[in-house]
Amino acid sequence: MIGPDGKTYSVPANYASKSKLVDGDALKLTIADDGTFVYKQIGPVERRRAIGKLIRDPETDEFVVQAGAKNYKLLRASITYFKAVEGDEIVVLLPQNAESKWAAVENIIKGGVPADYVLDEHVNKEPAEVDDPLLPVTA
């Protein structure tokens, strides 16, 4: 996180994973008198979903999701929380209107999704507007 003072603040991986943060989200940081950092997501950016396969990057040996022709970095906290294993299909969140090297894990799909499932039709709709209950938007 880059604060209004230009300083960089580390966001705990568990918070970023649980909150499904993506590049461009606005956060508020409160530093308590005892030095405790309290983060709060105050402005999520519009998101899009992608489905990819969990693989290990051959150069870094870190987990990434291969979605289309691009690989996205993932937080290890997300991978361990969902108990994902290499080869799993993963639904990730990405910024709608920006490029990113990172993706937020939304869910793991065991057994895959139907080949004709069109994911982008469901992006940024209210849950009541989503016909397919597989991936309702909860942004």
mmCIF file with all atom_site columns, N, CA and C in Angstrom, residues 94-125:
data_model
loop_
_atom_site.group_PDB
_atom_site.id
_atom_site.type_symbol
_atom_site.label_atom_id
_atom_site.label_alt_id
_atom_site.label_comp_id
_atom_site.label_asym_id
_atom_site.label_entity_id
_atom_site.label_seq_id
_atom_site.pdbx_PDB_ins_code
_atom_site.Cartn_x
_atom_site.Cartn_y
_atom_site.Cartn_z
_atom_site.occupancy
_atom_site.B_iso_or_equiv
_atom_site.pdbx_formal_charge
_atom_site.auth_seq_id
_atom_site.auth_comp_id
_atom_site.auth_asym_id
_atom_site.auth_atom_id
_atom_site.pdbx_PDB_model_num
ATOM 1  N N  . LEU A 1 94  ? -9.484  -9.826  -11.031 1.00 0.00 ? 94  LEU A N  1
ATOM 2  C CA . LEU A 1 94  ? -8.501  -8.914  -11.594 1.00 0.00 ? 94  LEU A CA 1
ATOM 3  C C  . LEU A 1 94  ? -9.142  -7.536  -11.732 1.00 0.00 ? 94  LEU A C  1
ATOM 4  N N  . PRO A 1 95  ? -8.344  -6.475  -11.763 1.00 0.00 ? 95  PRO A N  1
ATOM 5  C CA . PRO A 1 95  ? -8.934  -5.164  -12.012 1.00 0.00 ? 95  PRO A CA 1
ATOM 6  C C  . PRO A 1 95  ? -9.594  -5.131  -13.389 1.00 0.00 ? 95  PRO A C  1
ATOM 7  N N  . GLN A 1 96  ? -10.778 -4.551  -13.473 1.00 0.00 ? 96  GLN A N  1
ATOM 8  C CA . GLN A 1 96  ? -11.526 -4.495  -14.731 1.00 0.00 ? 96  GLN A CA 1
ATOM 9  C C  . GLN A 1 96  ? -10.804 -3.663  -15.792 1.00 0.00 ? 96  GLN A C  1
ATOM 10 N N  . ASN A 1 97  ? -10.263 -2.517  -15.399 1.00 0.00 ? 97  ASN A N  1
ATOM 11 C CA . ASN A 1 97  ? -9.757  -1.556  -16.372 1.00 0.00 ? 97  ASN A CA 1
ATOM 12 C C  . ASN A 1 97  ? -8.267  -1.294  -16.251 1.00 0.00 ? 97  ASN A C  1
ATOM 13 N N  . ALA A 1 98  ? -7.515  -2.249  -15.736 1.00 0.00 ? 98  ALA A N  1
ATOM 14 C CA . ALA A 1 98  ? -6.074  -2.051  -15.592 1.00 0.00 ? 98  ALA A CA 1
ATOM 15 C C  . ALA A 1 98  ? -5.364  -3.396  -15.705 1.00 0.00 ? 98  ALA A C  1
ATOM 16 N N  . GLU A 1 99  ? -4.112  -3.340  -16.084 1.00 0.00 ? 99  GLU A N  1
ATOM 17 C CA . GLU A 1 99  ? -3.283  -4.532  -16.117 1.00 0.00 ? 99  GLU A CA 1
ATOM 18 C C  . GLU A 1 99  ? -2.717  -4.765  -14.722 1.00 0.00 ? 99  GLU A C  1
ATOM 19 N N  . SER A 1 100 ? -2.491  -6.007  -14.398 1.00 0.00 ? 100 SER A N  1
ATOM 20 C CA . SER A 1 100 ? -1.951  -6.351  -13.091 1.00 0.00 ? 100 SER A CA 1
ATOM 21 C C  . SER A 1 100 ? -1.078  -7.583  -13.208 1.00 0.00 ? 100 SER A C  1
ATOM 22 N N  . LYS A 1 101 ? -0.072  -7.665  -12.357 1.00 0.00 ? 101 LYS A N  1
ATOM 23 C CA . LYS A 1 101 ? 0.756   -8.865  -12.270 1.00 0.00 ? 101 LYS A CA 1
ATOM 24 C C  . LYS A 1 101 ? 0.171   -9.851  -11.269 1.00 0.00 ? 101 LYS A C  1
ATOM 25 N N  . TRP A 1 102 ? -0.738  -9.364  -10.409 1.00 0.00 ? 102 TRP A N  1
ATOM 26 C CA . TRP A 1 102 ? -1.301  -10.153 -9.319  1.00 0.00 ? 102 TRP A CA 1
ATOM 27 C C  . TRP A 1 102 ? -2.775  -10.408 -9.541  1.00 0.00 ? 102 TRP A C  1
ATOM 28 N N  . ALA A 1 103 ? -3.259  -11.520 -9.013  1.00 0.00 ? 103 ALA A N  1
ATOM 29 C CA . ALA A 1 103 ? -4.685  -11.849 -9.019  1.00 0.00 ? 103 ALA A CA 1
ATOM 30 C C  . ALA A 1 103 ? -5.087  -12.238 -7.599  1.00 0.00 ? 103 ALA A C  1
ATOM 31 N N  . ALA A 1 104 ? -6.344  -12.005 -7.279  1.00 0.00 ? 104 ALA A N  1
ATOM 32 C CA . ALA A 1 104 ? -6.887  -12.423 -5.985  1.00 0.00 ? 104 ALA A CA 1
ATOM 33 C C  . ALA A 1 104 ? -7.686  -13.705 -6.195  1.00 0.00 ? 104 ALA A C  1
ATOM 34 N N  . VAL A 1 105 ? -7.433  -14.697 -5.388  1.00 0.00 ? 105 VAL A N  1
ATOM 35 C CA . VAL A 1 105 ? -8.148  -15.968 -5.509  1.00 0.00 ? 105 VAL A CA 1
ATOM 36 C C  . VAL A 1 105 ? -9.552  -15.793 -4.948  1.00 0.00 ? 105 VAL A C  1
ATOM 37 N N  . GLU A 1 106 ? -10.544 -16.083 -5.785  1.00 0.00 ? 106 GLU A N  1
ATOM 38 C CA . GLU A 1 106 ? -11.923 -16.046 -5.308  1.00 0.00 ? 106 GLU A CA 1
ATOM 39 C C  . GLU A 1 106 ? -12.373 -17.433 -4.861  1.00 0.00 ? 106 GLU A C  1
ATOM 40 N N  . ASN A 1 107 ? -11.987 -18.438 -5.634  1.00 0.00 ? 107 ASN A N  1
ATOM 41 C CA . ASN A 1 107 ? -12.410 -19.786 -5.281  1.00 0.00 ? 107 ASN A CA 1
ATOM 42 C C  . ASN A 1 107 ? -11.628 -20.814 -6.094  1.00 0.00 ? 107 ASN A C  1
ATOM 43 N N  . ILE A 1 108 ? -11.705 -22.042 -5.640  1.00 0.00 ? 108 ILE A N  1
ATOM 44 C CA . ILE A 1 108 ? -11.102 -23.175 -6.340  1.00 0.00 ? 108 ILE A CA 1
ATOM 45 C C  . ILE A 1 108 ? -12.243 -24.010 -6.900  1.00 0.00 ? 108 ILE A C  1
ATOM 46 N N  . ILE A 1 109 ? -12.087 -24.479 -8.125  1.00 0.00 ? 109 ILE A N  1
ATOM 47 C CA . ILE A 1 109 ? -13.104 -25.313 -8.747  1.00 0.00 ? 109 ILE A CA 1
ATOM 48 C C  . ILE A 1 109 ? -12.536 -26.714 -8.892  1.00 0.00 ? 109 ILE A C  1
ATOM 49 N N  . LYS A 1 110 ? -13.062 -27.619 -8.107  1.00 0.00 ? 110 LYS A N  1
ATOM 50 C CA . LYS A 1 110 ? -12.659 -29.016 -8.222  1.00 0.00 ? 110 LYS A CA 1
ATOM 51 C C  . LYS A 1 110 ? -13.552 -29.644 -9.281  1.00 0.00 ? 110 LYS A C  1
ATOM 52 N N  . GLY A 1 111 ? -12.975 -30.293 -10.252 1.00 0.00 ? 111 GLY A N  1
ATOM 53 C CA . GLY A 1 111 ? -13.756 -30.923 -11.310 1.00 0.00 ? 111 GLY A CA 1
ATOM 54 C C  . GLY A 1 111 ? -14.000 -30.029 -12.515 1.00 0.00 ? 111 GLY A C  1
ATOM 55 N N  . GLY A 1 112 ? -13.590 -28.770 -12.446 1.00 0.00 ? 112 GLY A N  1
ATOM 56 C CA . GLY A 1 112 ? -13.697 -27.876 -13.595 1.00 0.00 ? 112 GLY A CA 1
ATOM 57 C C  . GLY A 1 112 ? -15.062 -27.260 -13.789 1.00 0.00 ? 112 GLY A C  1
ATOM 58 N N  . VAL A 1 113 ? -15.147 -26.415 -14.812 1.00 0.00 ? 113 VAL A N  1
ATOM 59 C CA . VAL A 1 113 ? -16.402 -25.743 -15.165 1.00 0.00 ? 113 VAL A CA 1
ATOM 60 C C  . VAL A 1 113 ? -16.817 -26.209 -16.551 1.00 0.00 ? 113 VAL A C  1
ATOM 61 N N  . PRO A 1 114 ? -18.082 -26.078 -16.888 1.00 0.00 ? 114 PRO A N  1
ATOM 62 C CA . PRO A 1 114 ? -18.516 -26.457 -18.229 1.00 0.00 ? 114 PRO A CA 1
ATOM 63 C C  . PRO A 1 114 ? -17.753 -25.667 -19.295 1.00 0.00 ? 114 PRO A C  1
ATOM 64 N N  . ALA A 1 115 ? -17.437 -26.312 -20.398 1.00 0.00 ? 115 ALA A N  1
ATOM 65 C CA . ALA A 1 115 ? -16.648 -25.677 -21.455 1.00 0.00 ? 115 ALA A CA 1
ATOM 66 C C  . ALA A 1 115 ? -17.348 -24.469 -22.057 1.00 0.00 ? 115 ALA A C  1
ATOM 67 N N  . ASP A 1 116 ? -18.675 -24.439 -22.044 1.00 0.00 ? 116 ASP A N  1
ATOM 68 C CA . ASP A 1 116 ? -19.395 -23.333 -22.654 1.00 0.00 ? 116 ASP A CA 1
ATOM 69 C C  . ASP A 1 116 ? -19.765 -22.233 -21.658 1.00 0.00 ? 116 ASP A C  1
ATOM 70 N N  . TYR A 1 117 ? -19.225 -22.297 -20.437 1.00 0.00 ? 117 TYR A N  1
ATOM 71 C CA . TYR A 1 117 ? -19.550 -21.294 -19.423 1.00 0.00 ? 117 TYR A CA 1
ATOM 72 C C  . TYR A 1 117 ? -18.865 -19.986 -19.784 1.00 0.00 ? 117 TYR A C  1
ATOM 73 N N  . VAL A 1 118 ? -19.626 -18.895 -19.901 1.00 0.00 ? 118 VAL A N  1
ATOM 74 C CA . VAL A 1 118 ? -19.077 -17.583 -20.246 1.00 0.00 ? 118 VAL A CA 1
ATOM 75 C C  . VAL A 1 118 ? -18.985 -16.776 -18.962 1.00 0.00 ? 118 VAL A C  1
ATOM 76 N N  . LEU A 1 119 ? -17.772 -16.550 -18.504 1.00 0.00 ? 119 LEU A N  1
ATOM 77 C CA . LEU A 1 119 ? -17.553 -15.937 -17.208 1.00 0.00 ? 119 LEU A CA 1
ATOM 78 C C  . LEU A 1 119 ? -17.783 -14.430 -17.205 1.00 0.00 ? 119 LEU A C  1
ATOM 79 N N  . ASP A 1 120 ? -17.330 -13.725 -18.220 1.00 0.00 ? 120 ASP A N  1
ATOM 80 C CA . ASP A 1 120 ? -17.372 -12.263 -18.195 1.00 0.00 ? 120 ASP A CA 1
ATOM 81 C C  . ASP A 1 120 ? -18.778 -11.682 -18.220 1.00 0.00 ? 120 ASP A C  1
ATOM 82 N N  . GLU A 1 121 ? -19.803 -12.472 -18.559 1.00 0.00 ? 121 GLU A N  1
ATOM 83 C CA . GLU A 1 121 ? -21.168 -11.961 -18.522 1.00 0.00 ? 121 GLU A CA 1
ATOM 84 C C  . GLU A 1 121 ? -21.597 -11.612 -17.102 1.00 0.00 ? 121 GLU A C  1
ATOM 85 N N  . HIS A 1 122 ? -20.940 -12.174 -16.102 1.00 0.00 ? 122 HIS A N  1
ATOM 86 C CA . HIS A 1 122 ? -21.379 -12.022 -14.723 1.00 0.00 ? 122 HIS A CA 1
ATOM 87 C C  . HIS A 1 122 ? -20.603 -10.967 -13.952 1.00 0.00 ? 122 HIS A C  1
ATOM 88 N N  . VAL A 1 123 ? -19.645 -10.329 -14.565 1.00 0.00 ? 123 VAL A N  1
ATOM 89 C CA . VAL A 1 123 ? -18.798 -9.406  -13.841 1.00 0.00 ? 123 VAL A CA 1
ATOM 90 C C  . VAL A 1 123 ? -19.562 -8.138  -13.490 1.00 0.00 ? 123 VAL A C  1
ATOM 91 N N  . ASN A 1 124 ? -19.400 -7.707  -12.244 1.00 0.00 ? 124 ASN A N  1
ATOM 92 C CA . ASN A 1 124 ? -19.939 -6.457  -11.725 1.00 0.00 ? 124 ASN A CA 1
ATOM 93 C C  . ASN A 1 124 ? -21.458 -6.354  -11.775 1.00 0.00 ? 124 ASN A C  1
ATOM 94 N N  . LYS A 1 125 ? -22.163 -7.470  -11.724 1.00 0.00 ? 125 LYS A N  1
ATOM 95 C CA . LYS A 1 125 ? -23.615 -7.449  -11.601 1.00 0.00 ? 125 LYS A CA 1
ATOM 96 C C  . LYS A 1 125 ? -23.974 -7.734  -10.154 1.00 0.00 ? 125 LYS A C  1
#
